Amino acid sequence: MTRLVASNVSKQYGAVRALTDGNIEIEGGRVTALLGANGSGKSTLGKIITGLVRPDSGELTLDGERVTIRSPKDARRLGITAVYQELSLVPHMSVAHNIWLGQEPMRRGGIDQKEMRERSGELLELFSASFSTRVTPTMRVSDLTPGERQIIEILKAMAWRPRILILDEATASLDGRQVERLFELVAQWREEGMGLAFVSHRMEEIARVADRAVVLRNGDTVGEVDVATTSEAQLVQMMTGGATAPHTTRQRAASGEKLLEVEGLSSGRVRDINLSVAPGELVGIGGLQGQGQASLLLALFGAEPYRGTIRIAGKRVNLSTPRRAMREGVAYVPGDRGAEGLLPVRSILENLQLPSWHRYGLLLRQGKAQADAMRAVDELNIKIGDIEDPVRTLSGGNAQKVVIGKWLLRKPRVLLLNDPTKGIDVGAKAEFYALLERLRDAGTAILFNSSDDEELLALCQKVIVLQDGQLRAVLEGEALTHENLVAASMGTAANGSAGRSADSGGRP
Amino acid sequence: MTAINRVRRVIVSPTVIALLLSVVLFLIGGVIQPDFLNAAQALNIVRLAAFLGIIAAGQTLVIISGGEGIDLSAGAVVTLGAILTFMIGAGQDSNIPLALAAVLGAGLLVGVVNGLGIIFLRIPPLVMTLGMTGVIQGTILAMTQGAIPGRTPPGLAGFINGRFLGLPGVIYLWLALGIIMWLLLERTPYGKQLFAVGVNRRTARLSGVNVPLVVIATYALSGMLAAFGGFVLLGFTQRVFLDLGGSYLFPSIAAVVVGGTVLAGGRGSYTGTMAGALVLTMVESLLRAMRLHEAYQMITFGVILVLLLSIYGRQRRNQ
């Protein structure tokens, strides 16, 4: 039987230790689930096995022999392939060409189109019952639904005839019937001796399909258990490291009024979200990464089309562009500074004032703009040389302060934060938390998405948890514990008490 | 510290480098041809540079706006502006205001259509403005049937070429445009938003900038400035032909880039473009002073343009 073992692997990115002591064993004829909360290192461990990331230390053995996997190509040669959620398909190419990309059947110096189509047809046959319309080898991938594309991705991995297959969130965009079919096939492949690793944010799927579960926490493998004999609550406990005391927050007397009210909001990645934030309230958004958190915040900032009702201070608003949202007093602080937050080559002054220039007249009163910007620099304690220096000369923490500063200058009523502390140092984080508390106490309504669970627990009075674009739970008071947070993000209940569930508890 | 930083920023700025380059070229001209080196020659070069500089003003804005922004229709619009002035002006000074209004209106129309196509139909700027060139040339042909009736208003020619306090009128015009362009880029909300759009459109949008409006306004301004360039150029040439503006297109792009405006967008200045126009005009004059055959002058100038563009295009990419 095939056996891939990773032992004591570690990986450091800059100052961040993503994985300290990762261990996993994937054996033929078994499905091994990889479990862990945000930042536990499970995706790093998965990427090391498939050659996407090279470990700093540790060793990999395949069937008892030590192997080095430098790239996904190396991994494929050893019989290891992976299916990821982020699709690697070429949209304008046909299904057959995508499936056989890089290993096209050849005949007389050219691609054997007929052979390729036939073999694609055979692979498609595996899922044929789960397609709502017929998918043929000659169809273009861009004409397929997301679920169908995900299946093509799986078939593409299968075309390499792997001995070890890693399914990383491969079910996320599949519909119920397609998931069922995939699980039937997984069972069949397991019987045939294939070794499977399975990563999912749905506990229910793990319970159904996995034999063993490897649990990671804070970069370490903390245990491997038999799924059939372990309760979901026990798994959650392993992921969080045991009981944590209920979280206590410095709660402001909650006034009845609500500043931000959202009803039945659906956008790109989220469905039917209801939530409300009072002035002076800091509400967290939790869950595993990529469950629609960014989509929700972008919709609330008018940067993504949405359906549903948004009220600000009781008034129904139509946030069709970020400009409109901005005029209603909404601000959005992105975590991805390079892509969404900053103009690296422009000056600190221009970055700070970008949303506000129109306030300084048609012929700008530069002196006043500069004085106002300097006040933000002082208030946020941003370490700069000259306000005319380009922002790219600043460190990560100071650059992130500039992103926040440009909104503070507008004194927002509603502040949306999308994982703002990613990649900034501890000192800057502490300053940032203090700032958030100051803003909250001044009456700002804050909605705070974070991939760092500790941060959510430390700062928020209330945390809403998203899974698959839906609001799974609202945790507050006694119920706001790490266990409940992790349990809710996996769609299960820790010790049977995941706070108020969104399905039964009505509107938060 | 701060003051030193600012001084250093000015000294190493592309504008200053380009100005120094044009002085060096002028001195080299003196070595090759001793009678090249005199005040009248210098003034003449600045005068010629003014036409290129005025024509390159709109191009500067478009290139700053990023998104592979370039206005290849500028040459045809220059021709259009000159022809409209020639036809409507019809040798009468009293027609100048009407001619100017028509010129600016036509430039505006062309620019707005360019902007709409680029933003709403998502046509790449290169393709959109190149296609527009064909449309304008066809329109001019249809409008004139090849024979262009009219005459340059004497007042226009008098102002552009005449001397005031020892300097040709066009130089005053160029300096005034320089001040306006500096104010536009550095001291208006539009200018600040234009740079933001040029660096990163997503960031600009998420900071409340109306990106489509800024881009369309930029192409509209570019059309108007190019048409105005044609109006001014007619005062100099006093005759029109179908390829009048075409020969300015490539040098206008080169002047922008030599002046330190980054082809990727988001960084640049019009003072840089002004210095760039000086450099290119200096190169042309130098080639003329070397008394090469005209064909070889053209070939050499073309090669130098390609060299300059490839050197500057490769340098200082964004981010």
Coordinates of N, CA, C and O in Angstrom, one line a residue, chain B residues 80-208:
Chain B
L80 N -6.9 68.0 -37.6 CA -8.3 68.5 -37.6 C -8.4 69.9 -37.1 O -9.1 70.7 -37.7
G81 N -7.7 70.1 -36.0 CA -7.8 71.5 -35.3 C -7.2 72.5 -36.3 O -7.8 73.6 -36.5
A82 N -6.1 72.2 -37.0 CA -5.5 73.2 -37.9 C -6.4 73.4 -39.1 O -6.7 74.6 -39.5
I83 N -7.0 72.3 -39.6 CA -7.9 72.5 -40.8 C -9.1 73.3 -40.4 O -9.6 74.2 -41.2
L84 N -9.7 73.0 -39.3 CA -10.9 73.7 -38.9 C -10.6 75.2 -38.7 O -11.4 76.1 -39.2
T85 N -9.5 75.5 -38.1 CA -9.1 76.9 -38.0 C -8.9 77.6 -39.3 O -9.3 78.7 -39.6
F86 N -8.2 76.8 -40.2 CA -8.0 77.3 -41.6 C -9.3 77.6 -42.3 O -9.4 78.7 -42.9
M87 N -10.2 76.7 -42.2 CA -11.5 76.8 -43.0 C -12.4 77.9 -42.4 O -12.9 78.7 -43.0
I88 N -12.6 77.8 -41.0 CA -13.5 78.7 -40.4 C -12.9 80.1 -40.3 O -13.6 81.1 -40.4
G89 N -11.6 80.1 -40.0 CA -10.9 81.4 -39.8 C -11.0 82.2 -41.1 O -11.2 83.4 -41.1
A90 N -10.7 81.5 -42.3 CA -10.9 82.0 -43.6 C -10.2 83.4 -43.7 O -10.7 84.3 -44.4
G91 N -9.1 83.5 -43.1 CA -8.3 84.8 -43.3 C -8.8 86.0 -42.5 O -8.3 87.1 -42.6
Q92 N -9.9 85.8 -41.7 CA -10.5 86.9 -41.0 C -10.2 86.8 -39.5 O -10.6 85.8 -38.9
D93 N -9.6 87.8 -38.9 CA -9.4 87.8 -37.5 C -10.6 87.7 -36.6 O -10.7 87.1 -35.5
S94 N -11.7 88.3 -37.2 CA -13.0 88.3 -36.4 C -13.5 86.9 -36.3 O -14.4 86.6 -35.5
N95 N -13.0 85.9 -37.1 CA -13.5 84.5 -37.1 C -12.7 83.7 -36.1 O -13.1 82.5 -35.8
I96 N -11.7 84.3 -35.5 CA -10.8 83.5 -34.6 C -11.6 82.9 -33.4 O -11.5 81.7 -33.2
P97 N -12.4 83.7 -32.7 CA -13.2 83.1 -31.6 C -14.0 81.9 -32.0 O -14.0 80.8 -31.3
L98 N -14.7 82.0 -33.1 CA -15.6 81.0 -33.6 C -14.8 79.7 -34.0 O -15.1 78.6 -33.6
A99 N -13.6 80.0 -34.7 CA -12.8 78.9 -35.0 C -12.2 78.2 -33.8 O -12.3 76.9 -33.7
L100 N -11.8 78.9 -32.8 CA -11.3 78.3 -31.6 C -12.4 77.5 -30.9 O -12.1 76.3 -30.4
A101 N -13.6 78.0 -30.8 CA -14.7 77.3 -30.2 C -14.9 76.0 -31.0 O -15.1 74.9 -30.4
A102 N -14.9 76.0 -32.3 CA -15.2 74.8 -33.1 C -14.0 73.8 -32.9 O -14.3 72.6 -32.8
V103 N -12.8 74.3 -32.8 CA -11.6 73.4 -32.6 C -11.8 72.7 -31.3 O -11.6 71.5 -31.2
L104 N -12.0 73.5 -30.2 CA -12.1 72.9 -28.9 C -13.3 71.9 -28.8 O -13.2 70.8 -28.3
G105 N -14.4 72.3 -29.5 CA -15.6 71.4 -29.5 C -15.3 70.1 -30.2 O -15.7 69.0 -29.7
A106 N -14.6 70.2 -31.3 CA -14.3 69.0 -32.1 C -13.4 68.1 -31.3 O -13.6 66.8 -31.2
G107 N -12.4 68.7 -30.7 CA -11.4 67.9 -29.9 C -12.1 67.2 -28.7 O -11.9 66.1 -28.4
L108 N -13.1 68.0 -28.1 CA -13.8 67.4 -26.9 C -14.6 66.2 -27.4 O -14.6 65.2 -26.7
L109 N -15.3 66.4 -28.5 CA -16.1 65.3 -29.0 C -15.3 64.0 -29.3 O -15.7 62.9 -28.8
V110 N -14.2 64.2 -30.0 CA -13.3 63.0 -30.2 C -12.9 62.4 -28.9 O -12.9 61.2 -28.8
G111 N -12.4 63.2 -28.0 CA -11.9 62.7 -26.7 C -13.0 62.0 -25.9 O -12.8 60.9 -25.4
V112 N -14.2 62.5 -25.9 CA -15.3 61.9 -25.2 C -15.6 60.5 -25.8 O -15.8 59.5 -25.1
V113 N -15.7 60.5 -27.1 CA -15.9 59.2 -27.8 C -14.8 58.2 -27.4 O -15.1 57.0 -27.1
N114 N -13.6 58.6 -27.5 CA -12.5 57.7 -27.1 C -12.7 57.2 -25.7 O -12.6 56.0 -25.4
G115 N -13.0 58.1 -24.8 CA -13.1 57.7 -23.3 C -14.3 56.8 -23.1 O -14.2 55.8 -22.4
L116 N -15.4 57.1 -23.8 CA -16.6 56.2 -23.7 C -16.3 54.8 -24.2 O -16.6 53.8 -23.6
G117 N -15.6 54.7 -25.3 CA -15.2 53.4 -25.9 C -14.3 52.6 -25.0 O -14.5 51.4 -24.8
I118 N -13.4 53.4 -24.4 CA -12.4 52.7 -23.5 C -13.0 52.2 -22.2 O -12.8 51.1 -21.8
I119 N -13.9 53.0 -21.7 CA -14.5 52.7 -20.4 C -15.7 51.7 -20.5 O -15.7 50.7 -19.9
F120 N -16.6 52.1 -21.4 CA -17.8 51.3 -21.4 C -17.8 50.1 -22.4 O -18.4 49.0 -22.1
L121 N -17.0 50.2 -23.5 CA -16.9 49.0 -24.4 C -15.6 48.3 -24.1 O -15.3 47.3 -24.7
R122 N -14.9 48.8 -23.1 CA -13.6 48.1 -22.7 C -12.7 47.9 -23.9 O -12.0 46.8 -24.0
I123 N -12.6 48.8 -24.8 CA -11.7 48.7 -26.0 C -10.3 49.2 -25.5 O -10.3 50.2 -24.8
P124 N -9.3 48.5 -25.7 CA -7.9 48.9 -25.3 C -7.7 50.3 -25.9 O -7.9 50.5 -27.1
P125 N -7.1 51.3 -25.1 CA -6.8 52.6 -25.6 C -6.1 52.6 -26.9 O -6.4 53.4 -27.8
L126 N -5.1 51.7 -27.0 CA -4.3 51.7 -28.3 C -5.2 51.5 -29.5 O -5.1 52.2 -30.5
V127 N -6.1 50.5 -29.3 CA -7.0 50.2 -30.5 C -8.0 51.3 -30.7 O -8.2 51.7 -31.8
M128 N -8.6 51.8 -29.6 CA -9.7 52.8 -29.7 C -9.1 54.0 -30.4 O -9.7 54.6 -31.3
T129 N -8.0 54.5 -29.9 CA -7.5 55.8 -30.5 C -6.9 55.6 -31.9 O -6.9 56.6 -32.7
L130 N -6.3 54.4 -32.1 CA -5.8 54.2 -33.5 C -7.0 54.2 -34.5 O -7.0 54.8 -35.6
G131 N -8.1 53.5 -34.1 CA -9.3 53.4 -34.9 C -9.8 54.9 -35.1 O -10.2 55.2 -36.2
M132 N -9.8 55.7 -34.0 CA -10.3 57.0 -34.1 C -9.5 57.8 -35.1 O -10.0 58.7 -35.9
T133 N -8.2 57.6 -35.2 CA -7.3 58.3 -36.2 C -7.9 58.1 -37.6 O -8.0 59.0 -38.4
G134 N -8.2 56.8 -37.9 CA -8.8 56.5 -39.2 C -10.1 57.2 -39.5 O -10.3 57.8 -40.5
V135 N -10.9 57.3 -38.4 CA -12.2 57.9 -38.6 C -12.0 59.4 -38.8 O -12.7 60.0 -39.7
I136 N -11.1 60.0 -38.1 CA -10.9 61.5 -38.3 C -10.3 61.8 -39.7 O -10.8 62.7 -40.4
Q137 N -9.4 61.0 -40.1 CA -8.8 61.2 -41.4 C -9.8 61.1 -42.5 O -9.9 61.9 -43.4
G138 N -10.7 60.0 -42.3 CA -11.7 59.8 -43.3 C -12.7 61.0 -43.3 O -13.1 61.5 -44.4
T139 N -13.0 61.5 -42.1 CA -14.0 62.6 -42.0 C -13.4 63.9 -42.7 O -14.1 64.6 -43.4
I140 N -12.1 64.1 -42.5 CA -11.4 65.3 -43.1 C -11.5 65.2 -44.6 O -11.9 66.1 -45.3
L141 N -11.2 63.9 -45.1 CA -11.2 63.7 -46.6 C -12.6 64.0 -47.1 O -12.8 64.7 -48.1
A142 N -13.6 63.4 -46.4 CA -15.0 63.6 -46.9 C -15.4 65.0 -46.8 O -16.1 65.5 -47.7
M143 N -15.0 65.7 -45.8 CA -15.3 67.1 -45.6 C -14.7 68.0 -46.6 O -15.3 69.0 -47.1
T144 N -13.5 67.7 -47.0 CA -12.7 68.7 -47.9 C -12.6 68.2 -49.3 O -12.2 69.0 -50.2
Q145 N -12.9 66.9 -49.5 CA -12.7 66.4 -50.9 C -11.3 66.6 -51.4 O -11.0 66.7 -52.6
G146 N -10.3 66.7 -50.4 CA -8.9 66.8 -50.8 C -8.5 68.3 -51.0 O -7.4 68.6 -50.6
A147 N -9.3 69.1 -51.5 CA -9.0 70.5 -51.6 C -9.5 71.3 -50.4 O -10.7 71.3 -50.1
I148 N -8.6 71.9 -49.7 CA -9.0 72.6 -48.4 C -9.1 74.1 -48.7 O -8.1 74.8 -48.8
P149 N -10.3 74.6 -48.7 CA -10.5 76.1 -48.9 C -10.3 76.8 -47.6 O -10.6 76.3 -46.5
G150 N -9.7 78.0 -47.6 CA -9.6 78.8 -46.4 C -8.2 79.5 -46.4 O -7.4 79.5 -47.4
R151 N -8.0 80.2 -45.2 CA -6.7 80.9 -45.1 C -6.5 81.2 -43.6 O -7.4 81.2 -42.8
T152 N -5.2 81.2 -43.2 CA -4.9 81.5 -41.8 C -5.3 82.9 -41.4 O -4.8 83.8 -42.1
P153 N -6.0 83.1 -40.4 CA -6.2 84.5 -39.9 C -4.9 85.2 -39.6 O -4.1 84.6 -38.9
P154 N -4.6 86.3 -40.1 CA -3.3 87.0 -39.9 C -3.0 87.3 -38.5 O -1.9 87.2 -38.0
G155 N -4.1 87.5 -37.7 CA -3.9 87.8 -36.3 C -3.3 86.6 -35.5 O -2.4 86.8 -34.6
L156 N -3.7 85.4 -35.9 CA -3.2 84.2 -35.3 C -1.7 84.0 -35.6 O -0.9 83.9 -34.7
A157 N -1.4 84.1 -36.9 CA 0.0 84.0 -37.3 C 0.8 85.1 -36.6 O 1.9 84.8 -36.1
G158 N 0.3 86.3 -36.5 CA 1.0 87.4 -35.9 C 1.3 87.2 -34.5 O 2.4 87.4 -34.0
F159 N 0.3 86.6 -33.8 CA 0.5 86.4 -32.3 C 1.5 85.2 -32.1 O 2.5 85.3 -31.3
I160 N 1.4 84.1 -32.9 CA 2.3 83.0 -32.6 C 3.7 83.3 -33.0 O 4.6 82.9 -32.3
N161 N 3.9 84.0 -34.1 CA 5.3 84.2 -34.6 C 5.9 85.6 -34.1 O 7.1 85.7 -34.1
G162 N 5.0 86.5 -33.8 CA 5.4 87.9 -33.5 C 6.2 87.9 -32.2 O 6.1 87.0 -31.4
R163 N 7.0 88.9 -32.0 CA 7.9 89.0 -30.8 C 7.3 90.0 -29.8 O 6.9 91.0 -30.2
F164 N 7.3 89.6 -28.6 CA 6.9 90.4 -27.5 C 8.0 90.4 -26.5 O 8.3 89.3 -26.0
L165 N 8.5 91.6 -26.2 CA 9.7 91.7 -25.3 C 10.8 90.7 -25.7 O 11.4 90.0 -24.9
G166 N 10.9 90.5 -27.0 CA 12.0 89.7 -27.6 C 11.7 88.2 -27.7 O 12.5 87.5 -28.3
L167 N 10.6 87.8 -27.2 CA 10.3 86.4 -27.3 C 9.0 86.2 -28.2 O 8.1 86.9 -28.2
P168 N 9.0 85.1 -29.0 CA 7.9 84.8 -29.8 C 6.6 84.5 -29.0 O 6.7 83.9 -27.9
G169 N 5.5 84.9 -29.5 CA 4.2 84.7 -28.7 C 4.0 83.3 -28.2 O 3.4 83.1 -27.2
V170 N 4.4 82.3 -29.1 CA 4.1 80.9 -28.8 C 4.7 80.5 -27.4 O 4.2 79.7 -26.7
I171 N 5.9 81.1 -27.2 CA 6.6 80.8 -25.9 C 5.8 81.2 -24.7 O 5.6 80.5 -23.7
Y172 N 5.2 82.4 -24.8 CA 4.3 82.9 -23.7 C 3.1 81.9 -23.5 O 2.7 81.6 -22.4
L173 N 2.6 81.5 -24.7 CA 1.4 80.6 -24.6 C 1.8 79.3 -23.9 O 1.1 78.7 -23.1
W174 N 3.0 78.8 -24.3 CA 3.5 77.6 -23.7 C 3.7 77.7 -22.2 O 3.3 76.8 -21.4
L175 N 4.3 78.8 -21.8 CA 4.5 79.0 -20.4 C 3.2 79.0 -19.6 O 3.0 78.5 -18.5
A176 N 2.2 79.8 -20.2 CA 0.9 79.9 -19.6 C 0.3 78.5 -19.4 O -0.3 78.1 -18.4
L177 N 0.4 77.7 -20.5 CA -0.1 76.3 -20.5 C 0.6 75.5 -19.4 O 0.0 74.7 -18.7
G178 N 1.9 75.7 -19.3 CA 2.7 75.0 -18.3 C 2.1 75.3 -16.9 O 2.0 74.4 -16.1
I179 N 1.8 76.6 -16.6 CA 1.3 76.9 -15.3 C -0.1 76.3 -15.1 O -0.4 75.7 -14.0
I180 N -0.9 76.3 -16.1 CA -2.3 75.7 -16.0 C -2.2 74.2 -15.8 O -2.9 73.7 -14.9
M181 N -1.3 73.6 -16.5 CA -1.2 72.1 -16.4 C -0.6 71.8 -15.0 O -1.0 70.8 -14.4
W182 N 0.3 72.6 -14.5 CA 0.8 72.3 -13.1 C -0.3 72.4 -12.1 O -0.4 71.5 -11.2
L183 N -1.0 73.5 -12.2 CA -2.2 73.7 -11.3 C -3.1 72.5 -11.4 O -3.6 71.9 -10.4
L184 N -3.5 72.1 -12.6 CA -4.4 71.0 -12.9 C -4.0 69.7 -12.2 O -4.7 69.0 -11.6
L185 N -2.7 69.4 -12.4 CA -2.2 68.1 -11.9 C -1.9 68.2 -10.4 O -2.2 67.2 -9.7
E186 N -1.4 69.3 -9.9 CA -0.9 69.3 -8.5 C -1.9 70.0 -7.5 O -1.8 69.8 -6.3
R187 N -2.8 70.8 -8.1 CA -3.6 71.6 -7.2 C -5.1 71.5 -7.4 O -5.8 72.4 -7.0
T188 N -5.6 70.5 -8.1 CA -7.0 70.3 -8.2 C -7.4 68.8 -7.8 O -6.5 67.9 -7.9
P189 N -8.6 68.6 -7.3 CA -9.0 67.3 -7.0 C -8.9 66.3 -8.2 O -8.5 65.2 -8.1
Y190 N -9.2 66.9 -9.4 CA -9.0 66.1 -10.6 C -7.6 65.5 -10.7 O -7.4 64.3 -11.0
G191 N -6.6 66.4 -10.6 CA -5.2 65.9 -10.8 C -4.9 64.8 -9.8 O -4.3 63.8 -10.1
K192 N -5.3 65.0 -8.5 CA -4.9 64.1 -7.5 C -5.6 62.7 -7.8 O -5.0 61.7 -7.6
Q193 N -6.9 62.8 -8.2 CA -7.6 61.6 -8.6 C -7.0 60.9 -9.8 O -7.0 59.7 -9.9
L194 N -6.5 61.7 -10.7 CA -5.9 61.2 -12.0 C -4.7 60.3 -11.6 O -4.6 59.2 -12.1
F195 N -3.9 60.8 -10.7 CA -2.7 60.0 -10.3 C -3.1 58.7 -9.7 O -2.6 57.7 -9.9
A196 N -4.2 58.8 -8.8 CA -4.6 57.6 -8.1 C -5.2 56.6 -9.1 O -4.8 55.4 -9.0
V197 N -5.9 57.1 -10.1 CA -6.5 56.2 -11.1 C -5.3 55.5 -11.8 O -5.4 54.3 -12.2
G198 N -4.3 56.3 -12.1 CA -3.2 55.8 -12.8 C -2.4 54.7 -12.1 O -1.9 53.8 -12.7
V199 N -2.3 54.8 -10.8 CA -1.5 53.8 -10.0 C -2.3 52.5 -9.9 O -1.9 51.5 -10.1
N200 N -3.6 52.7 -9.4 CA -4.4 51.4 -9.2 C -5.8 51.8 -9.2 O -6.3 52.5 -8.3
R201 N -6.6 51.4 -10.2 CA -7.9 51.8 -10.3 C -8.8 51.2 -9.2 O -9.8 51.8 -8.8
R202 N -8.5 50.0 -8.7 CA -9.3 49.4 -7.7 C -9.2 50.2 -6.4 O -10.1 50.5 -5.7
T203 N -7.9 50.5 -6.0 CA -7.7 51.4 -4.8 C -8.4 52.7 -5.0 O -9.1 53.2 -4.0
A204 N -8.3 53.3 -6.2 CA -9.0 54.6 -6.4 C -10.5 54.5 -6.2 O -11.1 55.3 -5.5
R205 N -11.1 53.4 -6.7 CA -12.5 53.2 -6.6 C -12.9 53.0 -5.2 O -13.9 53.6 -4.7
L206 N -12.1 52.2 -4.5 CA -12.4 51.9 -3.0 C -12.1 53.1 -2.2 O -12.3 53.1 -1.0
S207 N -11.5 54.2 -2.7 CA -11.3 55.4 -2.0 C -12.3 56.5 -2.4 O -12.1 57.7 -2.2
G208 N -13.3 56.1 -3.1 CA -14.4 57.0 -3.5 C -14.2 57.8 -4.8 O -14.9 58.7 -5.1

